[in-house]
Tab-separated table of C-alpha atoms in Angstrom:
chain	number	residue	atom	x	y	z
A	1	MET	CA	0.000	0.000	0.000
A	2	LYS	CA	2.839	2.386	0.795
A	3	THR	CA	4.432	1.913	-2.624
A	4	ARG	CA	1.164	2.624	-4.461
A	5	THR	CA	0.676	5.851	-2.509
A	6	LYS	CA	4.236	6.910	-3.289
A	7	ILE	CA	3.661	6.342	-7.014
A	8	SER	CA	0.375	8.253	-6.972
A	9	THR	CA	2.010	11.148	-5.164
A	10	LYS	CA	4.806	11.272	-7.754
A	11	LYS	CA	2.271	11.250	-10.575
A	12	LEU	CA	0.249	14.008	-8.926
A	13	ILE	CA	3.346	16.156	-8.530
A	14	VAL	CA	4.428	15.595	-12.147
A	15	THR	CA	0.859	16.319	-13.286
A	16	ALA	CA	0.869	19.639	-11.430
A	17	LEU	CA	4.302	20.507	-12.828
A	18	LEU	CA	3.167	19.727	-16.375
A	19	ALA	CA	0.053	21.881	-15.910
A	20	ALA	CA	2.212	24.722	-14.625
A	21	LEU	CA	4.673	24.316	-17.489
A	22	ALA	CA	1.868	24.448	-20.054
A	23	TYR	CA	0.321	27.491	-18.414
A	24	VAL	CA	3.606	29.400	-18.245
A	25	LEU	CA	4.636	28.525	-21.803
A	26	ASN	CA	1.195	29.464	-23.155
A	27	SER	CA	1.240	32.738	-21.219
A	28	PHE	CA	4.606	33.942	-22.493
A	29	VAL	CA	4.480	32.573	-26.030
A	30	HIS	CA	1.122	33.494	-27.473
A	31	PHE	CA	-0.148	33.057	-30.996
A	32	PRO	CA	-3.630	34.244	-31.991
A	33	ALA	CA	-6.053	31.293	-31.778
A	34	MET	CA	-3.214	28.800	-31.254
A	35	ALA	CA	-1.644	27.175	-28.211
A	36	PRO	CA	1.043	24.823	-29.520
A	37	PHE	CA	2.765	24.560	-26.150
A	38	GLN	CA	-0.358	23.022	-24.648
A	39	HIS	CA	-0.052	20.193	-27.163
A	40	PHE	CA	3.672	19.941	-26.517
A	41	VAL	CA	2.962	19.327	-22.816
A	42	ASP	CA	-0.017	17.060	-23.621
A	43	VAL	CA	2.272	14.677	-25.515
A	44	LEU	CA	4.747	14.615	-22.642
A	45	ALA	CA	1.927	14.014	-20.154
A	46	ALA	CA	0.381	11.211	-22.221
A	47	VAL	CA	3.644	9.277	-22.114
A	48	LEU	CA	4.955	10.178	-18.673
A	49	VAL	CA	1.832	10.062	-16.500
A	50	GLY	CA	-0.767	8.418	-18.729
A	51	PRO	CA	-4.133	9.415	-20.138
A	52	TRP	CA	-6.021	10.306	-16.942
A	53	TYR	CA	-3.301	12.294	-15.238
A	54	GLY	CA	-2.631	13.905	-18.640
A	55	PHE	CA	-6.314	14.844	-18.777
A	56	ALA	CA	-6.024	16.371	-15.297
A	57	SER	CA	-2.940	18.354	-16.308
A	58	ALA	CA	-4.673	19.727	-19.416
A	59	LEU	CA	-7.843	20.520	-17.464
A	60	ILE	CA	-5.925	22.395	-14.753
A	61	CYS	CA	-4.017	24.412	-17.344
A	62	GLY	CA	-7.193	25.094	-19.328
A	63	ILE	CA	-9.040	26.353	-16.262
A	64	LEU	CA	-6.100	28.594	-15.342
A	65	ARG	CA	-6.059	29.956	-18.877
A	66	MET	CA	-9.811	30.597	-18.709
A	67	LEU	CA	-9.302	32.492	-15.445
A	68	SER	CA	-6.717	34.573	-17.326
A	69	GLY	CA	-9.249	35.663	-19.927
A	70	ARG	CA	-9.308	32.869	-22.504
A	71	THR	CA	-12.510	31.190	-23.653
A	72	ILE	CA	-13.677	27.657	-22.943
A	73	GLN	CA	-11.581	26.596	-25.916
A	74	ALA	CA	-8.618	26.576	-23.517
A	75	VAL	CA	-10.182	23.480	-21.961
A	76	THR	CA	-11.830	21.782	-24.942
A	77	GLY	CA	-8.739	22.244	-27.091
A	78	ALA	CA	-6.535	20.539	-24.529
A	79	ILE	CA	-8.293	17.645	-22.801
A	80	PHE	CA	-8.908	15.175	-25.623
A	81	GLY	CA	-5.344	14.921	-26.938
A	82	PRO	CA	-3.617	13.539	-23.837
A	83	VAL	CA	-6.437	11.060	-23.231
A	84	LEU	CA	-6.354	9.660	-26.761
A	85	GLY	CA	-2.552	9.832	-26.987
A	86	GLY	CA	-2.146	8.264	-23.549
A	87	LEU	CA	-4.543	5.406	-24.303
A	88	ILE	CA	-2.743	4.725	-27.571
A	89	TYR	CA	0.650	4.808	-25.843
A	90	ARG	CA	-0.589	2.483	-23.119
A	91	LYS	CA	-1.491	-0.115	-25.791
A	92	THR	CA	1.363	0.334	-28.270
A	93	HIS	CA	4.287	2.154	-26.574
A	94	ASN	CA	4.772	3.888	-29.922
A	95	LEU	CA	5.768	7.539	-29.566
A	96	TYR	CA	4.752	8.380	-33.122
A	97	LEU	CA	1.217	7.178	-32.442
A	98	VAL	CA	1.046	9.475	-29.412
A	99	PHE	CA	1.646	12.315	-31.869
A	100	VAL	CA	-1.228	11.027	-34.028
A	101	GLY	CA	-3.473	10.656	-30.980
A	102	GLU	CA	-2.790	14.229	-29.879
A	103	VAL	CA	-3.486	15.633	-33.341
A	104	ILE	CA	-6.725	13.663	-33.763
A	105	GLY	CA	-7.809	14.255	-30.165
A	106	THR	CA	-7.288	17.993	-30.421
A	107	GLY	CA	-7.704	18.663	-34.122
A	108	ILE	CA	-10.932	16.695	-34.460
A	109	PHE	CA	-12.516	15.931	-31.069
A	110	GLY	CA	-11.444	19.159	-29.384
A	111	ALA	CA	-12.505	21.268	-32.353
A	112	LEU	CA	-15.866	19.554	-32.673
A	113	SER	CA	-16.618	19.850	-28.960
A	114	SER	CA	-15.715	23.551	-28.994
A	115	TYR	CA	-18.280	24.462	-31.613
A	116	PRO	CA	-21.469	23.886	-29.577
A	117	LEU	CA	-19.957	25.310	-26.393
A	118	MET	CA	-18.818	28.471	-28.152
A	119	LYS	CA	-22.258	28.781	-29.734
A	120	ILE	CA	-24.105	28.321	-26.416
A	121	PHE	CA	-21.870	30.256	-24.017
A	122	TYR	CA	-20.313	32.895	-26.263
A	123	GLY	CA	-22.945	33.351	-28.981
A	124	LEU	CA	-20.671	32.261	-31.828
A	125	ASP	CA	-22.521	32.957	-35.063
A	126	VAL	CA	-20.983	30.381	-37.373
A	127	LYS	CA	-23.012	27.784	-39.243
A	128	GLU	CA	-20.268	25.236	-40.011
A	129	TRP	CA	-19.829	22.591	-37.277
A	130	TYR	CA	-16.262	22.006	-38.469
A	131	TYR	CA	-15.312	25.680	-38.046
A	132	PHE	CA	-12.523	25.122	-35.485
A	133	ILE	CA	-10.777	22.172	-37.172
A	134	PRO	CA	-8.526	24.363	-39.395
A	135	TYR	CA	-7.459	26.346	-36.310
A	136	TYR	CA	-6.866	23.476	-33.895
A	137	THR	CA	-5.122	21.024	-36.208
A	138	PRO	CA	-2.055	23.133	-37.141
A	139	ALA	CA	-1.461	24.070	-33.494
A	140	ALA	CA	-1.747	20.411	-32.505
A	141	ILE	CA	0.661	19.335	-35.243
A	142	VAL	CA	3.289	21.920	-34.261
A	143	GLY	CA	3.001	21.316	-30.512
A	144	ALA	CA	2.769	17.526	-30.752
A	145	GLY	CA	5.781	17.577	-33.085
A	146	MET	CA	7.806	19.460	-30.478
A	147	GLY	CA	6.685	17.008	-27.796
A	148	LEU	CA	7.562	14.046	-29.996
A	149	ALA	CA	11.024	15.494	-30.669
A	150	VAL	CA	11.690	15.870	-26.928
A	151	LEU	CA	10.433	12.347	-26.205
A	152	LEU	CA	12.599	10.885	-28.971
A	153	PHE	CA	15.593	12.710	-27.518
A	154	PHE	CA	14.723	11.382	-24.045
A	155	ARG	CA	14.382	7.848	-25.410
A	156	ARG	CA	17.695	8.019	-27.229
A	157	SER	CA	19.483	9.239	-24.113
A	158	GLY	CA	17.839	6.600	-21.903
A	159	LEU	CA	16.117	9.244	-19.827
A	160	LEU	CA	12.599	8.299	-20.964
A	161	LYS	CA	12.935	4.774	-19.606
A	162	LYS	CA	14.211	6.058	-16.261
A	163	MET	CA	11.441	8.630	-16.018
A	164	THR	CA	8.625	6.216	-16.841
A	165	GLN	CA	10.012	3.546	-14.527
A	166	SER	CA	10.153	5.971	-11.617
A	167	LEU	CA	6.554	7.036	-12.234
A	168	ASN	CA	5.076	3.565	-12.751
């Protein structure tokens, strides 16, 4: 029981650190309608802490970004990628598929879930349900690509194995 608690505590701490990293990076490096550093951190979270802790990290960062003046898109654009990427990684241990999971999770699922929420809560007057896909997908590709590059570097140096072993 003690060991399980220790692992959960480590994962909670890493989750909080990843949320903070995403928030800080997205605050200082801002692109209009894009948050590539959220997707960068989502890919890291999917591999390091898994889909559910990755979801928590993205949700925490999204809520903090909303409190800083962003719309609900800060949450919907972030939460699906680490879940899908993390579930894929859990089954395959393929880093390239985590990239694909993040892009599909954000670029498709996040974009599609944003449309009705933006319409209901913010009065978005757009008729196309796919409106956000062209905005979310490029940001997800850029950010997930950066995350993949870091993970590949970590794997090559042996650091990824050490990190995942200490967290699992």
